[in-house]
Coordinates of C-alpha atoms in Angstrom, one line a residue:
Chain A
M1 CA 0.2 -0.2 0.7
I2 CA 1.7 3.1 -0.5
V3 CA 0.3 6.0 1.7
P4 CA 0.7 10.0 0.7
P5 CA 4.4 10.7 2.1
D6 CA 4.4 13.6 4.8
T7 CA 7.2 16.4 4.1
Q8 CA 9.0 14.8 6.4
Q9 CA 10.1 11.8 4.6
T10 CA 11.4 14.1 1.9
Q11 CA 15.5 14.1 3.1
E12 CA 15.6 16.8 0.5
K13 CA 17.2 20.6 1.6
V14 CA 14.0 23.2 1.3
P15 CA 15.2 26.5 0.3
L16 CA 15.0 29.2 2.0
F17 CA 12.9 28.4 4.8
P18 CA 13.4 25.3 7.8
S19 CA 11.2 23.3 6.6
W20 CA 8.0 23.0 3.6
N21 CA 5.3 23.9 5.8
Y22 CA 6.8 27.8 5.9
W23 CA 6.5 27.5 1.8
Y24 CA 3.1 26.3 2.2
A25 CA 2.3 29.1 5.1
L26 CA 3.7 31.9 2.7
V27 CA 1.5 30.7 -0.9
T28 CA -2.3 30.6 1.4
G29 CA -1.1 34.1 3.1
W30 CA -0.5 35.8 -0.4
L31 CA -3.6 34.5 -1.6
L32 CA -5.7 35.9 1.5
L33 CA -3.8 38.9 0.5
L34 CA -4.5 39.3 -3.0
I35 CA -8.2 38.7 -2.1
A36 CA -8.0 41.7 0.4
L37 CA -6.4 43.6 -2.6
F38 CA -9.1 42.7 -4.9
F39 CA -11.7 42.7 -2.3
F40 CA -10.5 46.5 -2.0
I41 CA -10.0 47.4 -5.4
T42 CA -13.7 46.0 -6.0
N43 CA -15.6 47.9 -3.7
R44 CA -12.8 51.5 -4.2
F45 CA -13.5 51.7 -7.9
A46 CA -17.5 49.9 -8.0
Chain B
M1 CA -0.5 43.5 -41.6
S2 CA 2.7 46.2 -42.9
P3 CA 5.6 43.7 -44.1
L4 CA 7.4 45.5 -40.8
D5 CA 5.0 43.0 -39.0
W6 CA 5.4 40.1 -41.4
I7 CA 9.4 40.2 -40.9
V8 CA 8.6 39.9 -37.2
L9 CA 6.4 37.5 -37.3
A10 CA 8.4 35.7 -39.7
V11 CA 11.9 36.3 -37.6
T12 CA 10.0 35.0 -34.0
L13 CA 8.0 31.9 -35.2
S14 CA 11.5 30.6 -36.9
G15 CA 14.0 31.6 -34.1
I16 CA 11.8 29.8 -31.7
I17 CA 11.9 27.0 -34.2
T18 CA 15.7 26.4 -34.6
Y19 CA 15.6 27.2 -31.0
G20 CA 13.5 24.0 -30.3
L21 CA 15.7 21.8 -32.5
Y22 CA 18.9 23.2 -31.5
K23 CA 17.5 22.0 -27.9
S24 CA 16.6 18.6 -28.9
K25 CA 19.6 16.2 -28.7
T26 CA 17.9 14.0 -25.9
T27 CA 18.8 10.5 -25.3
K28 CA 17.6 7.8 -27.2
N29 CA 15.0 6.1 -25.0
L30 CA 11.6 7.0 -22.9
E31 CA 13.2 8.7 -20.6
G32 CA 15.2 11.0 -22.1
Y33 CA 12.4 11.7 -24.9
F34 CA 9.1 12.3 -22.2
L35 CA 11.0 13.1 -19.2
S36 CA 14.2 14.9 -20.6
N37 CA 16.2 12.0 -17.6
R38 CA 14.4 14.3 -14.8
S39 CA 16.8 17.0 -15.2
F40 CA 15.4 19.9 -15.1
S41 CA 15.7 22.9 -12.8
S42 CA 12.9 25.0 -10.6
S43 CA 12.7 28.0 -12.8
L44 CA 12.1 25.9 -15.6
I45 CA 9.6 23.9 -14.0
L46 CA 7.5 26.7 -13.2
L47 CA 8.2 28.3 -16.9
S48 CA 6.8 24.8 -18.4
V49 CA 4.2 24.4 -16.1
M50 CA 2.9 28.8 -16.7
G51 CA 3.6 27.9 -20.6
T52 CA 1.3 24.6 -20.6
Q53 CA -1.6 26.3 -18.9
A54 CA -1.2 30.0 -20.8
S55 CA -3.0 28.4 -24.4
A56 CA -3.6 31.2 -27.1
V57 CA -6.8 31.3 -25.2
T58 CA -5.5 32.4 -22.4
F59 CA -3.9 36.2 -23.9
L60 CA -7.1 36.3 -26.4
S61 CA -10.1 35.8 -25.0
A62 CA -9.8 36.8 -21.1
P63 CA -9.5 40.7 -22.1
G64 CA -12.4 40.2 -24.0
Q65 CA -13.7 38.3 -21.1
A66 CA -12.6 41.2 -18.7
Y67 CA -14.4 43.6 -21.4
T68 CA -17.9 41.8 -21.7
D69 CA -18.0 40.7 -18.2
G70 CA -15.8 42.0 -16.0
M71 CA -12.1 41.8 -13.8
R72 CA -14.1 38.8 -12.3
F73 CA -12.8 35.6 -14.5
V74 CA -9.8 36.1 -12.0
Q75 CA -11.6 34.5 -9.2
Y76 CA -11.9 31.1 -11.3
Y77 CA -7.7 30.6 -10.5
L78 CA -8.4 31.3 -6.6
G79 CA -8.4 28.0 -6.3
L80 CA -4.9 27.7 -8.0
P81 CA -2.6 28.1 -5.1
L82 CA -4.0 26.1 -2.5
A83 CA -4.1 23.0 -5.0
M84 CA -0.4 23.8 -5.4
V85 CA -0.3 23.2 -1.6
V86 CA -1.6 20.1 -1.6
L87 CA -0.3 18.8 -4.7
C88 CA 3.3 19.5 -3.1
I89 CA 1.9 17.7 0.0
T90 CA 0.8 14.6 -1.7
F91 CA 0.8 13.9 -5.4
V92 CA 4.8 15.1 -6.3
P93 CA 6.5 12.6 -3.9
I94 CA 4.8 9.9 -4.5
F95 CA 5.2 10.0 -8.4
H96 CA 8.5 11.0 -7.8
K97 CA 9.0 8.1 -5.4
L98 CA 7.6 5.8 -8.1
K99 CA 9.6 6.8 -10.6
V100 CA 6.7 7.0 -12.9
Y101 CA 6.3 8.1 -16.4
T102 CA 2.8 9.4 -16.4
A103 CA 0.6 9.1 -13.7
Y104 CA -2.0 6.6 -14.3
E105 CA 1.1 4.2 -14.2
Y106 CA 0.2 4.8 -10.6
L107 CA -2.7 3.7 -10.8
E108 CA -2.3 0.3 -12.4
K109 CA -0.1 0.2 -9.4
R110 CA -2.1 0.8 -6.7
F111 CA -5.6 -0.5 -8.2
D112 CA -5.7 -2.5 -11.0
S113 CA -5.2 -2.0 -14.7
K114 CA -8.5 -1.5 -15.8
T115 CA -8.6 1.6 -13.5
R116 CA -5.2 2.7 -15.0
T117 CA -7.0 2.3 -18.9
F118 CA -9.9 4.2 -17.9
T119 CA -8.1 6.5 -16.9
A120 CA -5.9 7.3 -19.3
G121 CA -8.8 7.2 -21.9
L122 CA -10.3 9.9 -20.1
F123 CA -7.2 12.0 -20.8
L124 CA -6.6 11.2 -24.0
L125 CA -10.5 11.8 -25.1
Q126 CA -10.2 15.1 -23.2
R127 CA -6.6 16.1 -23.8
G128 CA -6.7 15.4 -27.4
L129 CA -10.2 17.5 -27.9
S130 CA -9.2 20.2 -26.1
T131 CA -5.5 20.3 -28.5
G132 CA -7.7 20.5 -31.1
I133 CA -9.5 23.8 -30.0
S134 CA -6.6 25.1 -28.8
I135 CA -4.8 25.1 -32.6
Y136 CA -8.6 26.2 -34.0
A137 CA -9.1 29.0 -31.4
P138 CA -6.8 31.7 -32.3
S139 CA -7.0 30.2 -36.0
I140 CA -10.0 31.3 -36.3
I141 CA -9.5 34.2 -34.6
L142 CA -6.6 35.5 -37.1
S143 CA -8.0 33.8 -40.2
S144 CA -11.0 36.3 -39.4
L145 CA -9.0 39.6 -38.6
F146 CA -6.8 38.5 -41.8
G147 CA -9.3 36.9 -44.1
W148 CA -6.8 34.1 -44.1
N149 CA -7.7 30.5 -45.0
I150 CA -9.3 28.7 -41.6
Y151 CA -7.5 25.3 -43.2
L152 CA -4.4 26.8 -44.0
T153 CA -4.1 28.5 -40.5
N154 CA -4.6 25.7 -39.0
I155 CA -2.2 23.7 -40.6
F156 CA 0.4 26.7 -39.9
M157 CA -0.5 27.1 -36.2
G158 CA -0.8 23.2 -35.0
G159 CA 2.2 22.3 -37.6
L160 CA 4.9 23.9 -37.3
L161 CA 5.4 23.2 -33.7
I162 CA 5.2 19.6 -35.0
I163 CA 8.9 19.7 -36.1
Y164 CA 10.6 20.4 -33.1
T165 CA 7.8 18.9 -30.5
V166 CA 8.9 15.2 -32.5
S167 CA 12.3 16.3 -32.7
G168 CA 13.3 17.0 -29.1
G169 CA 10.5 15.9 -26.7
A170 CA 10.2 16.9 -23.1
R171 CA 13.2 18.5 -23.7
A172 CA 12.6 21.1 -27.2
V173 CA 9.1 21.6 -25.2
A174 CA 10.3 23.1 -21.8
Y175 CA 13.3 25.3 -23.7
T176 CA 11.0 26.7 -26.3
Q177 CA 8.2 26.9 -23.6
Q178 CA 10.7 29.0 -21.0
F179 CA 11.5 31.0 -24.3
Q180 CA 8.2 31.7 -25.4
F181 CA 6.7 32.4 -22.1
I182 CA 9.3 35.7 -21.6
I183 CA 8.3 36.9 -25.1
I184 CA 5.0 36.8 -23.9
I185 CA 5.1 38.7 -21.0
L186 CA 7.1 41.4 -22.5
G187 CA 4.4 41.2 -25.7
M188 CA 1.6 41.9 -22.8
V189 CA 3.4 44.2 -20.9
T190 CA 3.9 46.3 -23.6
A191 CA 0.5 46.1 -24.8
A192 CA -0.9 47.0 -21.3
C193 CA 1.4 49.9 -21.3
M194 CA 0.4 51.2 -25.0
V195 CA -3.7 51.6 -23.8
V196 CA -2.7 54.2 -21.5
H197 CA -0.7 55.9 -23.9
L198 CA -3.8 55.9 -26.3
L199 CA -5.7 57.6 -23.7
P200 CA -6.9 61.2 -24.7
D201 CA -4.0 64.0 -22.6
G202 CA -4.9 64.5 -19.5
V203 CA -6.3 61.3 -18.8
G204 CA -4.1 58.7 -16.6
L205 CA -4.4 55.2 -14.8
M206 CA -6.2 56.1 -12.3
D207 CA -8.7 57.6 -14.3
T208 CA -9.8 54.9 -16.0
L209 CA -9.9 52.8 -13.3
R210 CA -12.3 54.6 -11.7
V211 CA -14.3 54.9 -15.3
S212 CA -14.2 51.1 -15.6
G213 CA -14.9 50.5 -12.0
R214 CA -18.0 52.5 -12.4
L215 CA -19.2 50.2 -15.0
G216 CA -19.0 47.3 -14.1
K217 CA -15.6 46.0 -15.0
L218 CA -14.0 46.2 -11.9
N219 CA -15.5 43.4 -10.5
V220 CA -12.6 40.9 -9.3
I221 CA -14.4 40.2 -6.1
T222 CA -18.5 38.4 -6.6
S223 CA -20.4 36.9 -3.5
G224 CA -22.4 34.9 -5.9
V225 CA -25.4 35.7 -3.4
K226 CA -28.6 37.6 -5.6
E227 CA -31.7 38.3 -4.4
Q228 CA -33.3 34.3 -4.6
G229 CA -30.2 33.5 -2.6
F230 CA -27.0 31.9 -3.4
D231 CA -26.5 31.6 -7.2
W232 CA -25.2 27.9 -8.7
S233 CA -25.7 29.0 -12.2
D234 CA -23.2 31.9 -11.4
R235 CA -20.1 30.5 -13.3
Y236 CA -17.1 33.4 -11.6
N237 CA -17.8 34.3 -7.9
I238 CA -15.2 33.9 -5.2
W239 CA -16.9 30.5 -3.8
S240 CA -17.0 29.0 -7.1
G241 CA -12.8 30.0 -7.8
L242 CA -11.7 28.7 -4.3
I243 CA -13.8 25.1 -4.3
G244 CA -14.2 24.3 -7.8
G245 CA -11.2 26.2 -9.1
F246 CA -9.7 24.3 -6.6
F247 CA -10.7 21.0 -7.5
L248 CA -10.3 22.2 -11.3
A249 CA -6.4 22.8 -10.7
L250 CA -5.8 19.8 -8.5
S251 CA -7.1 17.9 -11.2
Y252 CA -5.5 19.8 -13.7
F253 CA -1.7 19.5 -12.5
G254 CA -2.0 16.3 -10.1
T255 CA -3.2 13.8 -12.8
D256 CA -3.6 15.3 -16.5
Q257 CA -0.5 14.6 -18.1
S258 CA 0.5 17.5 -19.8
Q259 CA 1.2 19.5 -16.1
V260 CA 2.1 16.4 -14.0
G261 CA 4.9 15.4 -17.0
R262 CA 6.2 18.6 -16.8
Y263 CA 6.8 18.5 -13.3
L264 CA 8.0 15.0 -13.1
T265 CA 11.2 16.2 -15.6
A266 CA 12.1 17.6 -12.4
R267 CA 15.5 16.5 -10.9
S268 CA 14.3 16.5 -7.9
V269 CA 11.1 16.8 -5.6
A270 CA 12.2 19.4 -4.1
E271 CA 13.0 21.1 -8.2
S272 CA 9.4 20.3 -8.9
R273 CA 8.1 21.7 -5.8
L274 CA 9.5 24.7 -5.6
G275 CA 8.7 25.5 -9.2
L276 CA 5.2 24.3 -8.8
L277 CA 4.8 26.5 -5.5
L278 CA 6.1 29.9 -7.5
N279 CA 3.7 29.0 -10.1
G280 CA 1.2 29.2 -7.6
M281 CA 2.0 32.7 -6.6
I282 CA 2.5 34.4 -9.6
K283 CA -0.3 32.9 -11.6
V284 CA -3.4 34.7 -10.3
P285 CA -1.7 38.3 -10.0
M286 CA -0.3 37.1 -13.6
Q287 CA -3.7 36.8 -14.5
F288 CA -5.4 39.6 -12.8
C289 CA -2.8 41.8 -15.1
I290 CA -4.2 40.3 -18.5
L291 CA -8.0 40.9 -17.1
L292 CA -6.7 44.4 -16.2
V293 CA -5.4 45.0 -19.7
G294 CA -9.4 44.3 -21.1
A295 CA -11.0 46.7 -18.6
L296 CA -8.5 49.5 -19.6
I297 CA -9.6 48.8 -23.6
F298 CA -12.7 48.6 -22.2
T299 CA -12.6 53.1 -21.1
F300 CA -10.4 53.1 -24.1
Y301 CA -13.4 52.8 -26.2
Q302 CA -15.1 55.3 -23.8
F303 CA -13.2 57.3 -26.0
N304 CA -13.2 55.9 -28.7
Q305 CA -15.4 54.7 -30.9
A306 CA -15.4 50.7 -30.3
P307 CA -17.1 48.5 -33.3
L308 CA -20.9 47.1 -33.3
S309 CA -18.9 43.8 -33.5
F310 CA -15.5 43.4 -32.9
N311 CA -15.8 40.0 -36.0
Q312 CA -15.5 42.7 -38.4
S313 CA -15.9 39.6 -40.9
M314 CA -19.6 39.4 -39.7
V315 CA -20.4 42.9 -40.2
E316 CA -19.3 42.5 -44.1
K317 CA -21.6 38.7 -44.0
V318 CA -25.0 40.8 -42.7
S319 CA -24.0 43.8 -44.9
A320 CA -24.4 41.3 -48.0
T321 CA -27.6 40.2 -46.8
P322 CA -31.0 41.9 -47.1
K323 CA -30.6 42.6 -43.4
A324 CA -28.1 45.4 -44.9
D325 CA -30.7 48.4 -43.9
S326 CA -31.6 47.7 -40.7
L327 CA -27.3 47.4 -39.7
R328 CA -26.9 50.6 -41.9
H329 CA -29.9 51.9 -39.1
M330 CA -28.6 50.3 -35.9
Q331 CA -24.7 51.1 -37.3
A332 CA -25.6 55.1 -37.2
E333 CA -27.3 55.0 -33.4
Y334 CA -24.4 52.7 -32.4
S335 CA -22.2 55.6 -33.4
A336 CA -24.5 58.0 -31.7
L337 CA -24.3 56.7 -28.5
S338 CA -20.8 56.5 -28.6
E339 CA -20.3 60.1 -29.5
Q340 CA -22.8 61.4 -26.2
K341 CA -20.7 58.3 -24.7
R342 CA -17.4 60.0 -24.7
E343 CA -18.7 63.3 -23.7
L344 CA -20.0 61.6 -20.6
V345 CA -17.2 60.2 -19.7
H346 CA -15.3 63.6 -20.1
S347 CA -17.5 65.4 -18.1
F348 CA -17.7 62.1 -15.7
I349 CA -13.2 62.1 -15.5
R350 CA -13.2 66.2 -15.5
G351 CA -15.6 66.0 -12.3
H352 CA -13.4 63.2 -10.1
Q353 CA -10.1 65.2 -11.0
Q354 CA -12.2 68.3 -9.5
G355 CA -13.4 66.7 -6.8
M356 CA -16.3 66.7 -7.8
V357 CA -18.4 63.8 -8.4
D358 CA -21.4 64.5 -10.4
E359 CA -23.9 60.9 -9.6
A360 CA -26.1 62.2 -12.9
V361 CA -23.1 62.0 -15.1
S362 CA -22.1 58.5 -13.9
A363 CA -25.7 57.4 -14.1
E364 CA -26.4 58.6 -17.4
L365 CA -23.0 57.0 -19.2
K366 CA -24.5 53.5 -17.6
K367 CA -27.5 54.2 -19.5
V368 CA -25.6 54.8 -22.6
N369 CA -23.1 52.2 -22.4
A370 CA -26.3 50.0 -21.9
A371 CA -28.1 50.8 -25.0
T372 CA -24.3 50.3 -27.1
D373 CA -24.5 46.7 -24.7
Q374 CA -28.1 46.2 -26.4
L375 CA -27.5 47.4 -30.3
R376 CA -24.4 44.7 -29.6
T377 CA -26.5 42.2 -28.2
H378 CA -29.2 43.0 -31.5
F379 CA -26.2 43.0 -33.7
K380 CA -25.3 39.3 -32.5
T381 CA -28.4 38.2 -32.5
M382 CA -29.1 39.4 -35.9
A383 CA -25.9 37.9 -37.2
R384 CA -26.9 34.3 -36.1
N385 CA -30.4 34.2 -37.8
T386 CA -28.7 35.7 -40.5
V387 CA -25.1 34.4 -41.5
A388 CA -23.0 31.4 -40.7
G389 CA -19.8 31.9 -38.2
D390 CA -18.7 33.5 -34.9
A391 CA -21.2 36.2 -33.9
N392 CA -19.9 36.1 -30.4
D393 CA -17.1 38.4 -30.7
T394 CA -15.1 38.3 -27.4
N395 CA -12.3 36.5 -28.5
Y396 CA -11.6 39.2 -31.0
I397 CA -11.6 42.0 -29.3
F398 CA -7.8 41.9 -28.0
L399 CA -6.6 41.4 -31.5
R400 CA -9.0 44.3 -32.9
F401 CA -8.0 46.8 -30.9
V402 CA -3.7 45.6 -31.6
V403 CA -4.5 45.7 -35.2
D404 CA -6.7 49.2 -35.3
Y405 CA -4.0 50.9 -32.7
M406 CA -0.8 49.6 -32.1
P407 CA 2.4 50.6 -34.5
K408 CA 3.4 49.1 -37.2
G409 CA 6.1 45.9 -35.7
L410 CA 4.1 45.5 -32.8
V411 CA 1.5 44.8 -34.2
G412 CA 3.6 41.5 -35.9
L413 CA 5.3 40.4 -32.6
L414 CA 1.6 40.2 -30.6
I415 CA 0.1 38.2 -33.5
A416 CA 3.3 35.9 -33.0
I417 CA 2.8 36.2 -29.3
I418 CA -0.7 34.2 -30.0
F419 CA 1.4 31.7 -32.2
L420 CA 3.6 31.3 -29.3
A421 CA 1.5 30.8 -26.6
A422 CA -0.7 28.3 -28.5
W423 CA 2.2 27.0 -29.5
G424 CA 3.7 26.6 -25.5
S425 CA 0.4 24.3 -24.6
I426 CA 0.0 22.6 -27.7
A427 CA 3.4 21.0 -27.5
A428 CA 2.9 20.2 -24.2
A429 CA -0.4 18.4 -24.9
L430 CA 1.2 16.1 -27.7
N431 CA 4.2 15.3 -25.3
S432 CA 1.7 14.7 -22.7
L433 CA -0.3 12.7 -25.1
A434 CA 2.2 11.1 -26.7
S435 CA 3.6 9.4 -23.7
S436 CA 0.4 8.5 -22.2
T437 CA -0.6 6.4 -25.3
V438 CA 3.2 4.7 -25.6
V439 CA 3.2 4.0 -21.9
D440 CA -0.7 3.4 -20.7
I441 CA -1.8 1.7 -24.0
H442 CA 1.0 0.5 -26.7
K443 CA 3.2 -1.1 -24.6
K444 CA 0.9 -2.6 -22.4
F445 CA -1.6 -3.9 -24.9
F446 CA 0.6 -4.0 -27.9
Q447 CA 4.1 -4.5 -27.2
K448 CA 4.4 -6.6 -24.3
G449 CA 7.1 -8.6 -24.9
G450 CA 9.5 -5.3 -24.5
C451 CA 11.7 -3.7 -27.0
T452 CA 15.0 -1.8 -27.2
D453 CA 15.6 2.0 -26.1
R454 CA 16.0 2.9 -30.1
E455 CA 12.4 1.1 -30.7
D456 CA 10.4 3.1 -28.1
Y457 CA 12.0 6.6 -28.7
S458 CA 11.0 5.7 -32.0
I459 CA 7.4 4.5 -31.5
S460 CA 7.2 8.0 -29.4
K461 CA 8.2 9.8 -32.5
W462 CA 5.7 8.0 -34.8
Y463 CA 2.9 8.5 -31.4
T464 CA 3.7 12.5 -31.5
L465 CA 3.4 13.0 -35.0
G466 CA 0.2 10.7 -34.7
W467 CA -1.7 12.9 -31.9
G468 CA 0.1 15.9 -33.7
I469 CA -2.4 15.4 -37.1
F470 CA -5.2 14.4 -35.1
S471 CA -5.1 17.4 -33.1
I472 CA -5.2 19.2 -36.6
A473 CA -8.0 17.0 -38.3
V474 CA -10.6 18.1 -34.8
A475 CA -9.8 21.9 -34.9
Q476 CA -10.6 21.6 -39.0
F477 CA -13.9 20.4 -37.9
A478 CA -14.7 22.6 -34.7
G479 CA -17.7 24.9 -35.8
N480 CA -18.6 28.4 -33.5
A481 CA -17.7 27.6 -30.1
G482 CA -18.5 31.1 -28.4
S483 CA -16.2 31.9 -25.3
L484 CA -13.2 29.4 -26.9
I485 CA -11.3 29.9 -23.4
E486 CA -14.8 28.7 -21.5
L487 CA -15.3 25.7 -23.5
V488 CA -11.6 24.4 -23.3
N489 CA -12.6 24.8 -19.7
I490 CA -16.0 23.1 -19.8
L491 CA -14.2 21.0 -21.3
G492 CA -11.7 20.1 -18.9
S493 CA -14.8 19.8 -16.1
L494 CA -16.7 17.0 -17.8
F495 CA -13.3 15.1 -16.8
Y496 CA -11.3 16.4 -14.6
G497 CA -13.7 15.3 -11.3
V498 CA -13.9 12.0 -11.8
I499 CA -10.0 11.5 -12.9
L500 CA -9.0 13.7 -9.6
G501 CA -11.7 11.1 -7.5
I502 CA -10.2 8.3 -8.5
F503 CA -6.6 9.8 -7.5
L504 CA -7.9 11.2 -4.2
V505 CA -9.4 7.3 -3.2
A506 CA -5.8 6.1 -4.2
F507 CA -4.1 8.5 -2.1
Y508 CA -6.6 9.2 0.9
C509 CA -9.0 5.7 0.9
K510 CA -6.6 2.8 1.5
N511 CA -8.8 0.7 2.6
I512 CA -10.6 0.9 -0.8
Y513 CA -9.7 -1.4 -4.4
G514 CA -9.6 -1.1 -7.8
N515 CA -13.6 -2.8 -8.8
A516 CA -14.9 -0.2 -6.4
T517 CA -12.8 2.9 -7.5
F518 CA -13.7 2.1 -11.4
W519 CA -17.5 1.3 -11.1
S520 CA -18.1 4.7 -9.1
A521 CA -15.9 6.5 -11.9
V522 CA -17.7 5.3 -14.8
L523 CA -21.1 5.7 -12.8
V524 CA -20.3 9.8 -11.0
E525 CA -18.9 10.6 -15.2
G526 CA -22.2 9.5 -16.8
V527 CA -23.5 11.9 -13.4
V528 CA -21.5 14.5 -14.5
M529 CA -22.5 14.4 -17.8
I530 CA -26.7 13.9 -17.2
L531 CA -25.8 17.3 -15.2
F532 CA -24.2 18.8 -17.6
W533 CA -26.5 18.8 -19.9
Q534 CA -29.7 18.3 -18.2
S535 CA -29.2 21.4 -15.6
D536 CA -27.7 25.3 -15.5
L537 CA -25.5 24.5 -12.8
G538 CA -22.0 26.5 -13.6
F539 CA -18.9 24.1 -14.8
L540 CA -16.9 24.3 -12.1
W541 CA -18.6 22.7 -9.5
L542 CA -19.0 19.8 -12.0
N543 CA -15.3 19.1 -10.7
V544 CA -16.7 18.8 -7.1
I545 CA -19.4 16.5 -8.1
G546 CA -16.6 14.8 -9.6
A547 CA -14.3 14.6 -6.8
V548 CA -16.4 14.2 -4.3
G549 CA -18.5 11.7 -6.2
V550 CA -16.4 9.4 -7.2
V551 CA -14.8 9.4 -3.1
L552 CA -18.4 8.7 -1.8
A553 CA -19.7 6.7 -4.3
S554 CA -16.2 4.3 -3.9
Y555 CA -16.9 4.1 0.3
L556 CA -20.3 3.2 -0.9
L557 CA -19.9 0.5 -3.2
H558 CA -17.4 -1.0 -0.9
A559 CA -19.2 -1.0 1.5
T560 CA -22.2 -2.8 0.2
L561 CA -21.0 -4.5 -3.4
F562 CA -17.5 -5.4 -3.3
S563 CA -15.9 -6.8 -0.5
K564 CA -12.2 -6.0 0.5
R565 CA -12.2 -9.9 -0.5
L566 CA -13.4 -9.7 -3.9
S567 CA -12.6 -6.7 -4.8
A568 CA -8.7 -7.3 -3.7
K569 CA -6.2 -6.9 -6.4
T570 CA -4.3 -10.6 -7.3

């Protein structure tokens, strides 16, 4: 049976951050920031 | 097009083909041809993934979509960054660990042969047809604008890239995509700057944003909630984008070989992950900027008269029918309204610049825009009832603007960009169609005895050529298709949900086996088709229904019809 490996199983060096979880948080945070910006644009110019 | 435009077009396209052939040297075996020996860096993965997703339709239709429907289309991409995170956690490490050539290979290891073949079949069907549309979409627009023969344009659009795709496989595809994508971005930035530059003196970017915002084109975030409650038939809102878009992106990037084949070429899991995560960060703002070009063009046409239809060939066709008088009357009314629009928009901007918002002017401007929209709709209806052809002019808006207002040379570059964008996605599609056909079908059913690396390499090239010819043939038979960017996405949504559901069961439902999954997928695919034909449900929701449906049905069938003993692999 093949199970989804978690980030701990990957031995390769993670660029810039101590673990991939920081990258995932960065991408999610960036998305939230974009949504907030889009929301602002919609309200500001509508 | 001027001679200078032709020169720019010819030099750009021949430069890409030459570069593709130059980068064609690869190991003559399956891994070399389809995966470039798994040697690429994250930056190459990023550009290749983005180049594969962004077809010509993206650059042609998206500005037109913003022009007609506003910028809310960007919400379609909101689920993509989240999908990249899930991909990096689950899909990428598994595919790399198993060293598969195609995503569907994994399904045989996890389930059985029929589930793998069924899923590969769905992919080949969907991707084969989509690739045909990817050739037809830019060809029909270029042929209408310049009077080129559509059949020859299809052959030119789909044929030239075959030279380097057949010759160099994944390596040539990735390197040319990298080059193509840089040219595309530079061209789009130049186009955006030119729109602002062409606005009347004293009208700046903020003024254009105010105008397009006031006229409903900067509706970037919409809730989908109407007076009667949530509108499930509304295609683009934050919820369909985040949820439906997430499932669509997860399925596209996680189970569509045209994308999986890109990041399987990475030299490590880390390079794949980094490429995909950067894609998750860049894609949404990039799409926002492309749509913004459409919103800017919309404002530009407040100061300048827009054509009644951006597909000029339709106007000419209607002019040659007994409806010509009605058309003349319609055009006179349209010109008068456009003149009114120009005066109103100037006075709206003057008011804003002096710090006084005249609501009466704003309301009148909206009214006049509604009247011109109504005339455009009347023309479309008349054209549909009178002549054959594409009455929906959404896909023509951007190029019509380019041809009418861009300086010589830049027109050629922007036409070249349409070709390059098409080639990037078509080349990746042909490479993936060939890899899935060779690995999942040919070697499994027709070549069980095995063969040499040279023979594998040769067969792969023939299949790439075969899929290229098939796609051009599909393009030759493609008819009127409305907004082509939507058509491609709708076609994907019919199959992607189910394919994703199969992979979700494979990854996360450890106790469910082949039979339950296979029959669930067949059942749910039928339900998705029925829903598509019989209901008004927004197409993004089909991805959710497909994926969740397969997971739930698999559990149900596993618990009832297929016991563990019966459905376990032998």
